[in-house]
PDB file of C-alpha atoms in Angstrom:
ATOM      1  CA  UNK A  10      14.573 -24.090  19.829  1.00 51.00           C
ATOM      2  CA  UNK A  11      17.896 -25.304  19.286  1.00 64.00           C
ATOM      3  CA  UNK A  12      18.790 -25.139  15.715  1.00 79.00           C
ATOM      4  CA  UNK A  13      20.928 -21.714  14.510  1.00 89.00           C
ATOM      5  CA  UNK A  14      18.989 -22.701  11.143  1.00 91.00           C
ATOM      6  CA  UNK A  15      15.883 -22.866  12.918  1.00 94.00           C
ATOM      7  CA  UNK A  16      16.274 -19.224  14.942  1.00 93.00           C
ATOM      8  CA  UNK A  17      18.176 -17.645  11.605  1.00 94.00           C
ATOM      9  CA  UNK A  18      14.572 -18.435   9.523  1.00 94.00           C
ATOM     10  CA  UNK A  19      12.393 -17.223  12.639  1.00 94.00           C
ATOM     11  CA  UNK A  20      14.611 -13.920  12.811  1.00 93.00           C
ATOM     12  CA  UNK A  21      13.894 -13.551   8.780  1.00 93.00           C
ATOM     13  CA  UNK A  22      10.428 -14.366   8.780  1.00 89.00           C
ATOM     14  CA  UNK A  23       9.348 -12.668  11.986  1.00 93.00           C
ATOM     15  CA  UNK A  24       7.122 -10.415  10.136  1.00 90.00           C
ATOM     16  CA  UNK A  25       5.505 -13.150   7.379  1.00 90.00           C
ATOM     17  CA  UNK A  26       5.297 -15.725  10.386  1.00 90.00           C
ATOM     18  CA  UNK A  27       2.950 -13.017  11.909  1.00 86.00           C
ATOM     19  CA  UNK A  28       0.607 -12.319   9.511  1.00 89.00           C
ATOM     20  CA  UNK A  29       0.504 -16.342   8.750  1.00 86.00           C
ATOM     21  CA  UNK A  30      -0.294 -16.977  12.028  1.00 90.00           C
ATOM     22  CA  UNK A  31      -2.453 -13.760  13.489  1.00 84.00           C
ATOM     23  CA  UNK A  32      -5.726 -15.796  13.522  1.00 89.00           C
ATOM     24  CA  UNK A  33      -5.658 -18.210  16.813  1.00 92.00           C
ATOM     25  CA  UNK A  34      -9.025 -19.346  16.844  1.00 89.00           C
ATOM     26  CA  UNK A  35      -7.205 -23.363  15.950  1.00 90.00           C
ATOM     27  CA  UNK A  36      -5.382 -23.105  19.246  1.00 93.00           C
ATOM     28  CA  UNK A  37      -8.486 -21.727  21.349  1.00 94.00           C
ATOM     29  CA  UNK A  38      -9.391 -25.106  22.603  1.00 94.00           C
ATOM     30  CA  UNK A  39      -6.053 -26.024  23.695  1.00 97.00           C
ATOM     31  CA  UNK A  40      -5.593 -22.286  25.403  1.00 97.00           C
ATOM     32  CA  UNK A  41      -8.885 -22.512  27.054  1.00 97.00           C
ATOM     33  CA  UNK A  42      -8.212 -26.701  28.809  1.00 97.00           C
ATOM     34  CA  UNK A  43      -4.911 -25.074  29.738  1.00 98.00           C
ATOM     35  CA  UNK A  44      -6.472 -22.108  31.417  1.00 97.00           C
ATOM     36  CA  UNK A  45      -8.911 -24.044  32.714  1.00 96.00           C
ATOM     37  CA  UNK A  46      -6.306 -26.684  34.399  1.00 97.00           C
ATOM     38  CA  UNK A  47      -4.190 -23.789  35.355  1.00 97.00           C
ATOM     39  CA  UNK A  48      -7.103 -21.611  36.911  1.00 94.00           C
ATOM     40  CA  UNK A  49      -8.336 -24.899  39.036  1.00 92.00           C
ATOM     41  CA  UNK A  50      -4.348 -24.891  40.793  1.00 89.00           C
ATOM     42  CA  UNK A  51      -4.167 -20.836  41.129  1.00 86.00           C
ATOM     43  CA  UNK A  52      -7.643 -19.601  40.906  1.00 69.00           C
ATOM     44  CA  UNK A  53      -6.012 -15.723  40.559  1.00 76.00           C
ATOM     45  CA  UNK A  54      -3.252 -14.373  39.291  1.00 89.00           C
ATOM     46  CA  UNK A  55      -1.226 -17.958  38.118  1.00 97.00           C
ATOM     47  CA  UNK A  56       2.295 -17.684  37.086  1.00 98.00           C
ATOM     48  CA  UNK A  57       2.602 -19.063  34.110  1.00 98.00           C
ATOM     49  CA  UNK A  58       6.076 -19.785  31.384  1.00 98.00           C
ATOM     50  CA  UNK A  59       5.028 -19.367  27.844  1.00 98.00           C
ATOM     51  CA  UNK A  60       8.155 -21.333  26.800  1.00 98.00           C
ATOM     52  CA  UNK A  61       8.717 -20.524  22.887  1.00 98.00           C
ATOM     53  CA  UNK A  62       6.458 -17.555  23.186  1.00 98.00           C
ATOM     54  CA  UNK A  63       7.069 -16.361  19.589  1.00 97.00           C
ATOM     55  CA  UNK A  64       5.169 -13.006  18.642  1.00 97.00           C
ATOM     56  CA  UNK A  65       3.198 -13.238  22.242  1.00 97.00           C
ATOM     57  CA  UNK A  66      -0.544 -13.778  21.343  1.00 97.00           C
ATOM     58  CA  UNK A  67      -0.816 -16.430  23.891  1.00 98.00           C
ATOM     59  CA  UNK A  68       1.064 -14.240  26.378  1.00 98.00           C
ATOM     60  CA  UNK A  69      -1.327 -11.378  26.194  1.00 98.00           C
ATOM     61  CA  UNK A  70      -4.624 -14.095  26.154  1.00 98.00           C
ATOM     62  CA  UNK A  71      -3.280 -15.209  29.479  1.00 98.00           C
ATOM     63  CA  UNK A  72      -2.235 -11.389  30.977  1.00 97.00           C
ATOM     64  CA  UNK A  73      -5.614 -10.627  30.052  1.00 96.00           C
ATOM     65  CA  UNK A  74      -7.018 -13.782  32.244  1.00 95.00           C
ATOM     66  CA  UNK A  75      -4.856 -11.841  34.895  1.00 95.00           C
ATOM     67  CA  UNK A  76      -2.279 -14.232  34.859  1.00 97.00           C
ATOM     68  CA  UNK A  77       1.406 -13.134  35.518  1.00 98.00           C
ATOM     69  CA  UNK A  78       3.517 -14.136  32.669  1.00 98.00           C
ATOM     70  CA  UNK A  79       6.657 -14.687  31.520  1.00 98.00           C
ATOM     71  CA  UNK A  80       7.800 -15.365  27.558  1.00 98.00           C
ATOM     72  CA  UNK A  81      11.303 -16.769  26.342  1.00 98.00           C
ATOM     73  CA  UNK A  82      12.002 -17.508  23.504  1.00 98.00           C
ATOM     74  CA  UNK A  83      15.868 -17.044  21.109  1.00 97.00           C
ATOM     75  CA  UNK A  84      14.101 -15.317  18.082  1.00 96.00           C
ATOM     76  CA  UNK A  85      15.010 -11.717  18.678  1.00 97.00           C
ATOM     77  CA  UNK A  86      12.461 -10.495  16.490  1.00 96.00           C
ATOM     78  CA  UNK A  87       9.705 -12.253  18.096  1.00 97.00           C
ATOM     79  CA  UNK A  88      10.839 -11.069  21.261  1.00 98.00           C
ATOM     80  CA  UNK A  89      10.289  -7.366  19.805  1.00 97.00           C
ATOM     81  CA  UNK A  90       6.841  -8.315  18.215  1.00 97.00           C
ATOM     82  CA  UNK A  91       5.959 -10.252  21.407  1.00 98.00           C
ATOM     83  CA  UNK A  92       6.655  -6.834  23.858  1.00 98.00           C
ATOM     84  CA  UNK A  93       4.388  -4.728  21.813  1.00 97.00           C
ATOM     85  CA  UNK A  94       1.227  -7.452  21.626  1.00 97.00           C
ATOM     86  CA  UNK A  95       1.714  -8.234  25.246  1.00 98.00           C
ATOM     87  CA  UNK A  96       2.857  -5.488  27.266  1.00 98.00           C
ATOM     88  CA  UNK A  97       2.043  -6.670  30.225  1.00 97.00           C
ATOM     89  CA  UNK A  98       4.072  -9.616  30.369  1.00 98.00           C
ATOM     90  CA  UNK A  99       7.845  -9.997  31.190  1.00 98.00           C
ATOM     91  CA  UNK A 100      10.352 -11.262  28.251  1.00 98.00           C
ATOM     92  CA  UNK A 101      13.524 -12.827  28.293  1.00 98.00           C
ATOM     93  CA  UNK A 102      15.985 -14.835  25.820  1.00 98.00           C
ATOM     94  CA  UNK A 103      16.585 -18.173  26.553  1.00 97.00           C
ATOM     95  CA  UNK A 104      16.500 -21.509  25.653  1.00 97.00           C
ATOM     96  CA  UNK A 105      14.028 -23.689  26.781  1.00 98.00           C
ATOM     97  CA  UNK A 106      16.917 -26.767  27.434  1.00 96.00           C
ATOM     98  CA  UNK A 107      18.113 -24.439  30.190  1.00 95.00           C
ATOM     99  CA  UNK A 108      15.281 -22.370  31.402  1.00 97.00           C
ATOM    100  CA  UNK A 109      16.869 -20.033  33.799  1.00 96.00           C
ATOM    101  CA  UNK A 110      13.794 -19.757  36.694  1.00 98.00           C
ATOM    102  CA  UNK A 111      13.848 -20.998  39.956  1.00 97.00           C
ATOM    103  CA  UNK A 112      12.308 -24.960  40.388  1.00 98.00           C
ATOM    104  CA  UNK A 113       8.733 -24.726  42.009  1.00 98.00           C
ATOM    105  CA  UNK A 114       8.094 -21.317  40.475  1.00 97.00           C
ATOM    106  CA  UNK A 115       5.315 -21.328  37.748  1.00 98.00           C
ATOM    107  CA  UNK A 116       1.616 -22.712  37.913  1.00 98.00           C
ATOM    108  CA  UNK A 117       1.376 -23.510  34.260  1.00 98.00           C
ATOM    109  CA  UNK A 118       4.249 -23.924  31.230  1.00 98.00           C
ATOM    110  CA  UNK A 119       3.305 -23.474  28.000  1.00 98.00           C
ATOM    111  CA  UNK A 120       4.629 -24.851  25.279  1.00 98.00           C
ATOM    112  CA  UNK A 121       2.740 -24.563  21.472  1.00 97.00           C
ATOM    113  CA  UNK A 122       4.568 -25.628  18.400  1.00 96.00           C
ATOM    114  CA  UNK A 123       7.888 -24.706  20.088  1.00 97.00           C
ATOM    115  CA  UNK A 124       8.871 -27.743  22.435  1.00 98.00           C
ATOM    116  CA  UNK A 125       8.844 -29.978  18.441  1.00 97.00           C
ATOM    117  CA  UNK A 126      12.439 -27.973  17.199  1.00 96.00           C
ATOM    118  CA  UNK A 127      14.207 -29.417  20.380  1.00 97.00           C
ATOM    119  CA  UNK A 128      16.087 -32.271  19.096  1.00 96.00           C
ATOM    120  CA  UNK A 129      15.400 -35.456  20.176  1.00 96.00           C
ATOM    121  CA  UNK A 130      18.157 -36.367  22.244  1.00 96.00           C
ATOM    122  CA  UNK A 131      17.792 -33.296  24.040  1.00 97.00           C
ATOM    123  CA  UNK A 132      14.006 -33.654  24.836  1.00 98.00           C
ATOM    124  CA  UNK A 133      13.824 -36.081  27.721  1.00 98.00           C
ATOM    125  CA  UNK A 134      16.121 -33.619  29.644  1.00 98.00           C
ATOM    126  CA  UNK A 135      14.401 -30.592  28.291  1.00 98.00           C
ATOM    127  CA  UNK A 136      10.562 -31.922  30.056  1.00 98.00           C
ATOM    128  CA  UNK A 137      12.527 -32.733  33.244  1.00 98.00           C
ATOM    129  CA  UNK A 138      14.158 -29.178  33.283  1.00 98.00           C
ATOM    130  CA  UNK A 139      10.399 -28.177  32.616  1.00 98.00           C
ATOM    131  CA  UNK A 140       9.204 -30.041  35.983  1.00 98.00           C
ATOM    132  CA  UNK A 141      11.430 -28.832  37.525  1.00 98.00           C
ATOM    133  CA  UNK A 142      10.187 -24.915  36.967  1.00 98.00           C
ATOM    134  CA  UNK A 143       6.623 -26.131  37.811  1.00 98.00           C
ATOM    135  CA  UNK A 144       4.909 -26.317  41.623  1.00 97.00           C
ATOM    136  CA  UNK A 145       3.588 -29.158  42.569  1.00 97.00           C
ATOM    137  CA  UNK A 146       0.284 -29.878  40.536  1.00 97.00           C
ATOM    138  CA  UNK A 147       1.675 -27.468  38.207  1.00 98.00           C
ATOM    139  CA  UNK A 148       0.051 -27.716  34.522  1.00 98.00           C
ATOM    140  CA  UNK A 149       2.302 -28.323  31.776  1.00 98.00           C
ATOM    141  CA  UNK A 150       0.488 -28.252  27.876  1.00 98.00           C
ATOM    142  CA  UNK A 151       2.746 -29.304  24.794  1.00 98.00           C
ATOM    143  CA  UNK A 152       1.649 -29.053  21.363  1.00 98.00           C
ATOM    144  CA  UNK A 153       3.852 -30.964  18.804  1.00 98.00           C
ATOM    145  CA  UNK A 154       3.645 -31.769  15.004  1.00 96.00           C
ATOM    146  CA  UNK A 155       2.478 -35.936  15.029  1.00 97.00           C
ATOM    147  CA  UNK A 156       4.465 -38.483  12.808  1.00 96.00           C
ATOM    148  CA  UNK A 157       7.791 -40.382  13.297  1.00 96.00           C
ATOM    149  CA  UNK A 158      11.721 -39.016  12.594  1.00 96.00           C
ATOM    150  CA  UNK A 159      11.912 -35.483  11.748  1.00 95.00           C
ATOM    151  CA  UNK A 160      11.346 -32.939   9.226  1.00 92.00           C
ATOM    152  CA  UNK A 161      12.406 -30.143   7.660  1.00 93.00           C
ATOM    153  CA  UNK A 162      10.000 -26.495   7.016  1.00 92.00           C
ATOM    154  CA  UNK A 163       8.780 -25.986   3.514  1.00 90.00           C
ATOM    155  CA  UNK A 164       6.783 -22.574   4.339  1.00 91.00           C
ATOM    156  CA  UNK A 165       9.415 -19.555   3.818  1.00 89.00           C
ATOM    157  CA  UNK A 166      12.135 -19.497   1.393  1.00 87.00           C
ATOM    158  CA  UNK A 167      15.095 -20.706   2.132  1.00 87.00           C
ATOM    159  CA  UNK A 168      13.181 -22.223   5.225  1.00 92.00           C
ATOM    160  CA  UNK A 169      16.170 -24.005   7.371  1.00 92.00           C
ATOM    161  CA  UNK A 170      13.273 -25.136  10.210  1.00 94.00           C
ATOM    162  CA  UNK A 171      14.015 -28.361  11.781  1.00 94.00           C
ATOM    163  CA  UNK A 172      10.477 -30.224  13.758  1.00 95.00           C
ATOM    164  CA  UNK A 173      10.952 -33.457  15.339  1.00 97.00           C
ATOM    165  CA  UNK A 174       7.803 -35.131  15.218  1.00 97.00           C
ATOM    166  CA  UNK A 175       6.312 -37.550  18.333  1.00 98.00           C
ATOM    167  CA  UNK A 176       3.227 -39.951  18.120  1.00 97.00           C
ATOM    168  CA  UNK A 177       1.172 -39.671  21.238  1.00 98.00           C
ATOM    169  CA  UNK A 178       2.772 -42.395  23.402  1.00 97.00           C
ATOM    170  CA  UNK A 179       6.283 -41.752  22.893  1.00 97.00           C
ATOM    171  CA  UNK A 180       5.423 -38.401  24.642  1.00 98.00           C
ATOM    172  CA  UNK A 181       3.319 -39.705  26.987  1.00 98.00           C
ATOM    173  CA  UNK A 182       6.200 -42.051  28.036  1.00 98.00           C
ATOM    174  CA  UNK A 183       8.323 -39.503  27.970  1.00 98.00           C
ATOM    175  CA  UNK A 184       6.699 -37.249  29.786  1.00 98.00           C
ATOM    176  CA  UNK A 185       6.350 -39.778  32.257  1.00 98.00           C
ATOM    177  CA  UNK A 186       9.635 -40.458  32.453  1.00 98.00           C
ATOM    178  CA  UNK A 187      10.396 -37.113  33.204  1.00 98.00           C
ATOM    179  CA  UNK A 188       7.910 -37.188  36.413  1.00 98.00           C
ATOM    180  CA  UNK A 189       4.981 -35.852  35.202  1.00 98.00           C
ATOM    181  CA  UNK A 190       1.109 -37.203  35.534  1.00 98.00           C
ATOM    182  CA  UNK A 191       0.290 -37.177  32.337  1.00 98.00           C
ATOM    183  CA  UNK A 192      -3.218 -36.279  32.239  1.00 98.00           C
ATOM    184  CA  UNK A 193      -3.950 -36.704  27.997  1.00 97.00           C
ATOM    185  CA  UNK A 194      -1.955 -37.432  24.882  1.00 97.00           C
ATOM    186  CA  UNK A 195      -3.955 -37.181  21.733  1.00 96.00           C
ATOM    187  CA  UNK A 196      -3.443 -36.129  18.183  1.00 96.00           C
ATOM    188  CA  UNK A 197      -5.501 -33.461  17.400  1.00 93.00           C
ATOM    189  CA  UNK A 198      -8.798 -33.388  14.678  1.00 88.00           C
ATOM    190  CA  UNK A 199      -6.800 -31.973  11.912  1.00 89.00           C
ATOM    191  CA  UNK A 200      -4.690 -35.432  12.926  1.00 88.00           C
ATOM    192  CA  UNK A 201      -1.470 -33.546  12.342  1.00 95.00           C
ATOM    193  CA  UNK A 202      -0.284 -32.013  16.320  1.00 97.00           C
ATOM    194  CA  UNK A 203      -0.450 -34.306  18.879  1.00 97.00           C
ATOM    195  CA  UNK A 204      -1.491 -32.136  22.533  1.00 97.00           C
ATOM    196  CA  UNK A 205      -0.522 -33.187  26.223  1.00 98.00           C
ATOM    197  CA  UNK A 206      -1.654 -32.223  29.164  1.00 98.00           C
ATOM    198  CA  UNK A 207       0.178 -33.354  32.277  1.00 98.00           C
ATOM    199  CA  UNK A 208       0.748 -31.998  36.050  1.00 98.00           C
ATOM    200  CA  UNK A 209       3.798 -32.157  37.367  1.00 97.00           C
TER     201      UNK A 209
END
């Protein structure tokens, strides 16, 4: 997350976003293949980035799998929310263009409707820098909104969101590019996020 419109609407809606969001049983599929990817590399205790970790749910589902974790994300606020639902994970602010780990030092990144407000131009770079933090065989799972160009958020008052959208093979290519083996690209039933799985 790039934007200062994008963070300033997080940090204002922090709260609403929460209670909009609270039930994850429409990610449980995705959480569980990534798990399940992540678990076959590092059968106990993985390492894994939750890269755009927002309030933390996913964080504490994969503490709780007795995974070592670590959140960033630039929202403040979510930072806050995320230390309280997952207190057993580590939290930092970053960006995700820049993450600030050592290369080869996570078993799984995850990345759920945060990787779609980096802009575009700033994506290929951003999955390389995300290889880069990942061992070898390391899982990487990104969830992005599907359609072409971008978009703005029409959820929150004054909501100054920016999503770039991606259509399954432009990520696959890019992802690619950017030395992963991809290992699926599909849009989702709901035919509105496109999820990839890839290894790096």
């Amino acid at each position: 997350m790039t934007d200062p419109e994008t963070i300033s609407t997080y940090q204002s809606v922090a709260d609403e976003y929460r209670e909009l969001h609270a039930d994850r049983t429409g990610v449980e599929g995705i959480v569980e293949r990534f798990l399940t990817a992540v678990e076959g590399v590092a059968e106990e205790g993985a390492r894994i980035a939750d890269v755009g970790c927002g309030p933390g749910w996913e964080s504490a589902t994969f503490a709780e799998r007795g995974h070592e974790v670590v959140g960033i994300d630039l929202t403040p606020n979510f930072l806050r929310a995320a230390r309280e639902v997952a207190p057993a994970a580590d939290f930092a602010r970053m960006d995700m263009r820049r993450l600030g780990f050592e290369s080869d030092s996570f078993d799984g990144l995850w990345a759920c409707a945060s990787f779609l407000h980096v802009p575009r131009g700033d994506a290929p770079e951003t999955l390389e820098t995300f290889r880069r933090v990942l061992r070898p065989g390391g899982v990487c799972l990104l969830s992005v909104k599907h359609g072409d160009g971008e978009m703005s958020g029409d959820v929150y008052d004054e909501d100054g969101r920016r999503f770039t959208l991606y259509r399954p093979d432009e990520l696959r290519s890019m992802a690619d590019s950017a030395g992963f083996t991809v290992e699926s690209a599909s849009v989702d039933a709901t035919d509105s996020w496109v999820q990839l799985l890839a290894r790096a």
